[in-house]
XYZ file of C-alpha atoms in Angstrom:
493
model
C -69.948 22.314 -13.332
C -68.126 21.477 -10.088
C -67.206 17.782 -9.243
C -65.655 16.296 -6.762
C -65.066 12.466 -5.921
C -65.045 10.794 -2.314
C -63.892 7.141 -1.925
C -65.936 4.824 0.222
C -63.928 1.740 -0.268
C -61.711 0.398 -2.826
C -64.862 -0.303 -4.877
C -66.890 2.085 -4.358
C -66.969 6.391 -4.527
C -69.446 9.284 -4.092
C -69.631 11.878 -6.761
C -71.008 15.331 -6.123
C -72.090 17.624 -9.238
C -73.201 21.221 -9.414
C -74.672 23.034 -12.301
C -75.556 26.327 -12.723
C -78.730 27.000 -14.670
C -76.747 28.544 -17.520
C -75.263 25.202 -18.129
C -78.510 23.867 -18.154
C -80.022 26.198 -20.956
C -79.790 23.041 -23.280
C -81.897 20.715 -20.993
C -84.006 23.302 -20.338
C -84.835 23.933 -24.138
C -85.254 20.379 -24.563
C -87.629 19.750 -21.854
C -89.920 22.935 -23.257
C -89.819 21.218 -26.961
C -90.721 17.795 -25.639
C -93.518 19.100 -23.146
C -94.913 21.771 -25.736
C -95.374 18.762 -27.952
C -97.107 16.479 -25.669
C -99.651 19.201 -24.281
C -102.391 20.539 -26.427
C -103.246 24.330 -25.454
C -105.974 26.277 -27.402
C -104.522 28.901 -30.019
C -101.211 27.492 -30.177
C -99.648 24.563 -32.518
C -97.897 21.826 -30.739
C -94.448 22.620 -30.406
C -94.777 25.774 -30.783
C -96.195 27.157 -27.170
C -94.100 29.641 -25.424
C -92.240 28.484 -22.441
C -94.223 31.077 -20.261
C -97.165 29.530 -21.308
C -96.339 26.233 -20.655
C -95.033 26.896 -17.202
C -98.334 28.509 -16.386
C -100.264 25.534 -17.754
C -98.467 22.586 -16.277
C -96.415 24.657 -13.888
C -92.644 25.032 -13.075
C -91.802 21.797 -11.139
C -92.949 19.933 -13.795
C -90.807 21.852 -16.210
C -87.781 21.445 -13.499
C -88.502 17.566 -13.123
C -87.653 17.251 -17.026
C -84.878 19.214 -16.817
C -83.025 17.296 -14.162
C -84.177 14.113 -15.527
C -82.563 15.023 -19.062
C -79.485 16.697 -17.258
C -78.069 14.345 -14.341
C -77.235 11.056 -16.623
C -75.322 13.597 -18.699
C -73.640 15.630 -16.179
C -72.918 12.144 -14.501
C -71.226 11.182 -17.665
C -68.991 14.302 -18.194
C -67.778 13.984 -14.143
C -66.731 10.201 -14.771
C -64.881 11.297 -17.649
C -63.076 14.393 -15.935
C -62.214 11.864 -13.070
C -61.371 8.988 -14.913
C -63.878 6.876 -13.112
C -64.623 3.534 -14.335
C -68.337 2.770 -13.155
C -69.449 -0.890 -12.571
C -73.630 -0.823 -12.740
C -75.923 1.843 -12.386
C -75.275 4.852 -9.915
C -77.488 5.506 -6.607
C -78.388 9.243 -7.601
C -79.882 11.820 -5.021
C -80.396 15.308 -5.875
C -79.068 17.487 -3.094
C -80.179 20.565 -3.903
C -82.501 22.392 -6.233
C -82.323 26.603 -6.064
C -84.639 27.675 -9.124
C -82.723 29.856 -11.210
C -79.376 29.480 -9.671
C -77.961 25.584 -8.889
C -78.650 22.111 -9.073
C -76.787 19.481 -7.364
C -76.779 15.866 -7.151
C -74.660 12.982 -5.524
C -74.002 9.678 -7.352
C -72.898 6.516 -5.547
C -71.413 3.850 -8.052
C -69.448 0.488 -7.855
C -66.196 1.075 -9.707
C -63.331 -1.108 -10.812
C -61.089 -1.312 -8.202
C -57.171 -0.113 -8.620
C -55.023 -3.263 -8.541
C -51.256 -3.500 -7.865
C -50.460 -6.058 -10.456
C -48.027 -8.315 -9.509
C -44.608 -9.283 -10.524
C -44.601 -11.035 -14.057
C -41.171 -11.921 -14.794
C -40.102 -15.148 -14.521
C -43.658 -16.915 -14.575
C -43.824 -20.446 -14.191
C -46.484 -23.392 -14.285
C -46.233 -26.851 -13.650
C -48.623 -29.304 -15.759
C -49.241 -33.094 -16.363
C -47.150 -34.953 -18.927
C -48.760 -35.910 -22.359
C -48.986 -39.638 -21.783
C -51.354 -42.054 -23.985
C -52.163 -44.839 -21.577
C -53.173 -48.204 -22.798
C -56.755 -47.461 -21.326
C -56.933 -44.383 -23.284
C -55.962 -46.504 -26.312
C -59.009 -49.013 -25.458
C -61.579 -46.158 -24.700
C -61.187 -45.012 -27.967
C -60.652 -48.635 -29.653
C -64.094 -49.859 -28.008
C -65.895 -46.680 -28.403
C -65.017 -47.173 -32.386
C -66.264 -51.013 -32.439
C -69.314 -49.976 -29.996
C -70.255 -47.678 -33.128
C -70.206 -50.953 -35.499
C -71.725 -53.270 -33.605
C -74.590 -55.180 -34.333
C -77.695 -55.955 -32.738
C -79.309 -59.710 -32.850
C -82.228 -60.807 -31.362
C -81.676 -63.487 -28.770
C -84.007 -66.210 -27.031
C -83.394 -65.693 -23.663
C -84.052 -62.882 -20.664
C -82.405 -59.472 -21.044
C -79.648 -58.646 -19.002
C -77.274 -55.716 -18.351
C -75.714 -54.566 -21.504
C -78.649 -55.761 -23.770
C -81.113 -53.802 -25.718
C -84.647 -54.365 -25.641
C -87.826 -52.979 -27.529
C -90.167 -51.906 -24.963
C -93.738 -50.135 -24.969
C -93.790 -48.132 -21.439
C -96.965 -46.260 -19.753
C -96.403 -44.127 -16.320
C -99.920 -43.474 -14.488
C -100.285 -41.215 -11.278
C -103.359 -42.227 -9.349
C -104.331 -44.180 -12.330
C -104.122 -41.437 -14.681
C -101.496 -41.203 -17.654
C -98.781 -38.682 -17.227
C -98.030 -36.201 -19.673
C -95.727 -37.838 -22.340
C -95.180 -40.941 -20.051
C -96.201 -43.269 -22.622
C -94.332 -45.052 -25.661
C -93.976 -47.729 -27.919
C -91.095 -49.690 -29.518
C -88.557 -47.663 -27.514
C -85.144 -48.823 -27.954
C -83.113 -49.151 -24.889
C -80.088 -50.403 -23.153
C -80.485 -52.128 -20.141
C -78.345 -51.090 -17.367
C -77.810 -47.325 -19.417
C -79.745 -45.583 -15.966
C -80.536 -42.640 -18.010
C -84.482 -43.052 -18.460
C -85.885 -43.510 -14.753
C -84.829 -45.038 -11.518
C -85.871 -48.638 -11.397
C -86.118 -49.377 -14.831
C -82.852 -51.556 -15.421
C -84.099 -53.548 -12.128
C -87.399 -54.383 -13.620
C -85.964 -55.077 -17.006
C -83.713 -57.565 -15.840
C -84.705 -61.143 -16.403
C -87.704 -60.218 -18.381
C -88.226 -62.105 -21.470
C -89.694 -61.342 -24.804
C -93.764 -60.390 -24.334
C -93.471 -60.173 -20.517
C -95.169 -57.469 -18.789
C -94.117 -55.868 -15.267
C -95.371 -53.069 -13.269
C -93.245 -51.021 -11.023
C -92.987 -47.780 -9.244
C -90.802 -44.753 -9.527
C -90.303 -40.996 -8.627
C -90.705 -38.656 -11.576
C -87.913 -36.497 -11.987
C -89.388 -33.876 -14.433
C -92.177 -32.439 -15.672
C -95.490 -30.885 -13.790
C -95.461 -33.922 -11.608
C -92.018 -34.223 -10.634
C -91.766 -35.765 -7.280
C -94.813 -37.726 -7.282
C -94.987 -41.397 -7.613
C -96.052 -43.317 -10.162
C -96.815 -46.784 -11.656
C -95.055 -47.711 -14.875
C -96.084 -50.635 -16.761
C -93.514 -52.189 -19.421
C -94.001 -54.829 -21.893
C -90.569 -56.208 -23.907
C -91.233 -56.403 -27.157
C -87.796 -57.722 -28.078
C -84.384 -58.733 -26.279
C -81.543 -58.182 -28.811
C -77.494 -58.401 -27.667
C -74.652 -56.444 -28.845
C -72.100 -57.959 -31.006
C -68.827 -55.958 -31.400
C -66.901 -56.605 -34.517
C -63.602 -58.334 -34.575
C -60.635 -56.409 -33.867
C -58.743 -56.703 -37.166
C -57.569 -55.233 -40.385
C -60.549 -55.774 -41.600
C -62.688 -53.513 -38.866
C -59.814 -51.131 -39.162
C -60.656 -50.732 -42.929
C -64.337 -50.681 -42.491
C -64.381 -47.950 -39.660
C -61.581 -45.382 -40.884
C -59.647 -44.824 -43.962
C -56.601 -47.032 -42.943
C -56.345 -50.180 -44.294
C -54.212 -52.107 -41.144
C -55.080 -52.017 -37.385
C -51.896 -50.703 -36.616
C -52.340 -47.754 -38.866
C -55.860 -46.807 -37.092
C -53.767 -47.217 -33.508
C -50.863 -45.202 -34.580
C -53.513 -42.405 -35.692
C -55.588 -42.724 -32.561
C -52.091 -42.169 -30.685
C -51.329 -39.107 -32.848
C -54.939 -37.813 -32.103
C -54.897 -38.557 -28.480
C -51.596 -37.234 -28.317
C -52.699 -33.785 -29.991
C -55.763 -33.532 -27.948
C -53.821 -33.899 -24.687
C -51.217 -31.351 -25.684
C -54.075 -28.837 -26.060
C -55.437 -30.155 -22.802
C -51.945 -29.292 -21.190
C -51.910 -25.752 -22.510
C -55.713 -25.443 -20.783
C -54.086 -26.540 -17.608
C -50.912 -24.054 -17.860
C -53.274 -21.486 -18.597
C -55.690 -22.316 -15.645
C -52.558 -22.702 -13.413
C -51.539 -19.038 -14.283
C -54.415 -17.499 -13.784
C -54.706 -19.411 -10.556
C -51.156 -18.172 -9.526
C -52.475 -14.702 -10.822
C -55.332 -14.468 -8.292
C -53.252 -15.730 -5.575
C -50.587 -13.211 -5.750
C -52.899 -10.328 -6.601
C -55.297 -8.467 -3.894
C -58.476 -7.796 -5.369
C -60.997 -6.109 -3.496
C -64.671 -7.576 -4.554
C -67.515 -5.094 -5.013
C -70.334 -6.965 -3.283
C -73.031 -5.525 -5.705
C -71.723 -6.945 -8.758
C -70.776 -10.611 -7.090
C -74.478 -10.304 -5.842
C -75.913 -9.133 -9.227
C -73.432 -11.732 -11.349
C -74.673 -15.050 -8.508
C -78.103 -14.189 -9.114
C -78.200 -14.058 -12.664
C -76.236 -16.821 -12.877
C -78.631 -18.956 -10.752
C -81.923 -17.429 -12.687
C -80.551 -18.568 -16.083
C -79.586 -22.036 -14.559
C -83.362 -22.331 -13.015
C -84.788 -21.404 -16.123
C -83.093 -23.630 -18.256
C -83.524 -26.535 -16.135
C -87.419 -25.504 -16.083
C -87.495 -25.542 -19.903
C -86.606 -29.201 -19.384
C -89.287 -29.508 -16.968
C -87.085 -29.972 -13.983
C -86.604 -28.035 -10.686
C -83.193 -26.929 -9.338
C -83.732 -28.724 -6.202
C -84.341 -32.457 -8.074
C -81.090 -31.584 -10.534
C -79.162 -31.315 -7.604
C -80.424 -34.475 -5.675
C -79.566 -36.388 -8.847
C -75.831 -34.886 -8.369
C -76.150 -35.817 -4.528
C -76.051 -31.949 -3.741
C -77.769 -29.258 -2.115
C -78.978 -25.837 -3.116
C -76.715 -24.642 -0.337
C -73.617 -26.260 -1.464
C -74.368 -25.194 -4.988
C -74.935 -21.184 -4.206
C -71.497 -21.335 -1.961
C -69.905 -22.986 -5.196
C -71.369 -20.658 -7.755
C -70.462 -17.623 -5.487
C -66.937 -19.022 -5.424
C -67.022 -19.275 -9.162
C -68.398 -15.935 -9.571
C -65.712 -14.298 -7.105
C -62.927 -15.989 -9.221
C -64.271 -14.802 -12.718
C -64.151 -11.190 -11.513
C -61.032 -11.297 -10.010
C -59.483 -12.703 -13.378
C -61.622 -9.912 -14.959
C -60.051 -7.305 -12.854
C -56.534 -8.867 -12.917
C -56.508 -8.914 -16.954
C -57.638 -5.678 -17.363
C -55.230 -4.403 -14.884
C -52.519 -6.002 -17.018
C -53.935 -5.208 -20.030
C -53.938 -1.323 -19.076
C -50.649 -1.473 -17.718
C -49.267 -3.044 -20.791
C -51.351 -0.690 -23.047
C -52.778 -3.531 -25.111
C -55.040 -2.081 -27.958
C -56.996 -4.063 -30.223
C -56.908 -4.412 -34.184
C -59.489 -5.021 -36.652
C -58.523 -8.439 -37.033
C -58.657 -9.037 -33.328
C -62.390 -8.150 -33.230
C -63.248 -9.949 -36.706
C -61.447 -13.064 -35.556
C -63.538 -12.395 -31.651
C -66.899 -12.258 -33.797
C -66.000 -15.078 -35.975
C -65.191 -17.319 -32.964
C -68.246 -16.682 -30.990
C -70.660 -16.726 -33.963
C -69.600 -20.264 -34.748
C -69.759 -21.037 -30.536
C -73.463 -19.818 -30.771
C -74.431 -21.170 -34.081
C -75.061 -18.237 -36.021
C -73.542 -16.394 -39.057
C -70.492 -13.886 -38.286
C -72.742 -11.310 -39.933
C -75.464 -11.607 -37.634
C -73.428 -11.947 -34.594
C -71.895 -8.602 -35.623
C -75.348 -6.872 -36.090
C -76.237 -8.361 -32.502
C -72.952 -6.972 -30.726
C -73.648 -3.244 -32.398
C -77.344 -3.420 -31.975
C -77.273 -4.400 -28.327
C -74.511 -2.046 -27.372
C -72.136 -4.967 -26.732
C -68.843 -3.837 -28.410
C -67.505 -1.955 -25.353
C -67.921 -5.347 -23.753
C -66.481 -7.029 -26.733
C -63.275 -4.621 -26.681
C -62.589 -5.128 -23.361
C -62.900 -9.047 -23.435
C -60.283 -9.253 -26.289
C -57.875 -6.961 -24.647
C -58.335 -9.652 -21.443
C -57.734 -12.503 -23.961
C -54.599 -10.733 -25.723
C -53.244 -10.285 -21.886
C -53.554 -13.578 -21.000
C -52.078 -14.771 -23.982
C -48.944 -12.570 -23.935
C -48.571 -13.665 -20.334
C -49.025 -17.445 -21.077
C -46.396 -16.836 -24.300
C -43.953 -16.017 -21.535
C -44.413 -18.235 -18.527
C -41.924 -21.119 -18.268
C -44.234 -24.316 -18.434
C -42.741 -27.433 -17.240
C -44.456 -30.864 -16.605
C -44.254 -32.848 -13.426
C -41.294 -34.899 -14.798
C -38.956 -31.978 -15.021
C -39.372 -31.884 -18.751
C -40.125 -28.469 -20.799
C -43.837 -27.782 -22.361
C -44.049 -26.163 -25.740
C -47.218 -24.369 -25.889
C -46.680 -23.118 -29.774
C -49.182 -25.268 -30.744
C -52.071 -24.266 -28.399
C -51.137 -20.485 -28.286
C -52.218 -20.783 -31.810
C -55.925 -21.788 -30.805
C -59.040 -19.976 -30.167
C -58.882 -21.751 -26.419
C -55.416 -19.892 -25.481
C -57.178 -16.494 -25.283
C -60.352 -17.375 -24.153
C -61.137 -16.030 -20.672
C -64.963 -17.464 -20.402
C -64.429 -18.072 -16.849
C -64.223 -14.394 -16.421
C -67.660 -13.955 -17.375
C -69.208 -11.307 -19.086
C -67.677 -7.982 -18.822
C -68.913 -6.097 -15.665
C -67.857 -2.312 -16.364
C -71.139 0.134 -16.640
C -73.621 -2.964 -16.512
C -76.999 -2.817 -14.809
C -77.143 -5.973 -12.649
C -80.979 -5.663 -12.327
C -81.820 -7.927 -15.264
C -80.175 -7.453 -18.662
C -79.122 -9.885 -20.700
C -75.862 -11.411 -20.402
C -74.281 -13.158 -23.646
C -71.079 -14.172 -21.993
C -72.092 -17.487 -19.906
C -71.019 -20.462 -22.139
C -72.704 -23.350 -21.236
C -72.648 -24.847 -24.443
C -70.329 -27.950 -25.247
C -68.136 -27.893 -28.805
C -69.108 -30.121 -31.710
C -65.825 -30.613 -33.557
C -65.598 -32.378 -36.871
C -63.015 -35.035 -37.124
C -62.011 -38.474 -38.631
C -64.488 -41.093 -38.653
C -63.382 -42.886 -35.324
C -63.655 -40.591 -32.399
C -60.499 -39.793 -30.890
C -61.093 -37.355 -28.306
C -60.448 -34.341 -30.215
C -63.874 -33.036 -29.338
C -62.507 -31.854 -26.064
C -63.522 -28.628 -24.817
C -60.422 -26.503 -23.542
C -61.733 -23.222 -22.855
C -62.011 -22.187 -19.685
C -65.792 -21.653 -19.164
C -67.304 -20.093 -16.442
C -69.927 -19.736 -17.322
C -70.514 -20.967 -14.675
C -70.446 -23.638 -15.362
C -73.316 -23.841 -12.838
């Protein structure tokens, strides 16, 4: 086999491969065996037809086509290994010569991971915000806890913002009921603004047993965008009564006997959460520094493929919820054009981050141990809500092990860098990241997206886009420890 590699750009090469027919003998044997098992020729058992008879019956070109289809991927893979080419995606292959009995030659153009000059990694330093638990932070946590233990009491007056109403609701378009647009006995907080436009304004001032009709534009479902007539009837008006903020409340709402003990625990938990946030801020600042100080050529096909996949995934998710992308973005006071620009920027940052961290991992010869892989599988399984065994089988059967190994290496490279980085807050105080570095978040590079190496972006399943929020168990009161501290990408679209 003769091979050459011609660089077309920093992110694309053209490989030329030439094979003699002597090297193709195993491919010919396989072709004869496969075709011989498929055709039926009188006097011969399936798979036992001589090669000469096969060629007479189906023609030499059909044999050569099968040989080429079998041999090209094999020799392409060997050429990649010979020249240490690391492909991104599938190649564009063209058979350039087929001299029967002598030589078959082909070219393969493919995107590759660019060679990156790693910046100076000595004396890295980043600045983060200081950890401060403000009175507003404390009030938010205490008020949220009081709200969880509030009582709803019926009142003999008109509904106002903050009240809860029990209501019946029926939506129609042109006099016909909207699918899923009828409900009875719905408990709704006036002013929440999360059900339909115009509902809160209609409810304010209504009394028990009052009926009113208003118009709204449907935001989801098959009739999204149409104007509906909505009839509402108030069945009850209730006022939310918050418990008094005293020791009795503390003992009821938590494991503590006094309000001071409860406040001290909330302060401790908030401080711990803010330290994790501080660590995530340091990590993100370090990644931004690496991107700003490193020239990273980007393969356009990889960027476009990732962009299109993320957009399709988000669109499908919204459609499943009965909403269009346009309607969703309109609710965010944004447009598709603005969303696409932000999404492309996110993809470019993700790919740059991946390339940089992989180059650093290579430079430092970072490997992985069995414990690294086990920890990765357990962490991912928890986030996806499946058992570690099931996730491990998914990784293995789906051919995702190389991508998992690559992600672990990137995570370890980032954790090593972060551990060696000087971190100070804006007040000039040194920040200790020991607690943060012991968490999965410290090793997460979710914003780098899935592994692109060797992937086909034409429609395979991407596992590394983390849209989910994490649920965290904790004390009965919520002091904010459920703060998600991973750098998620993906995406977040």
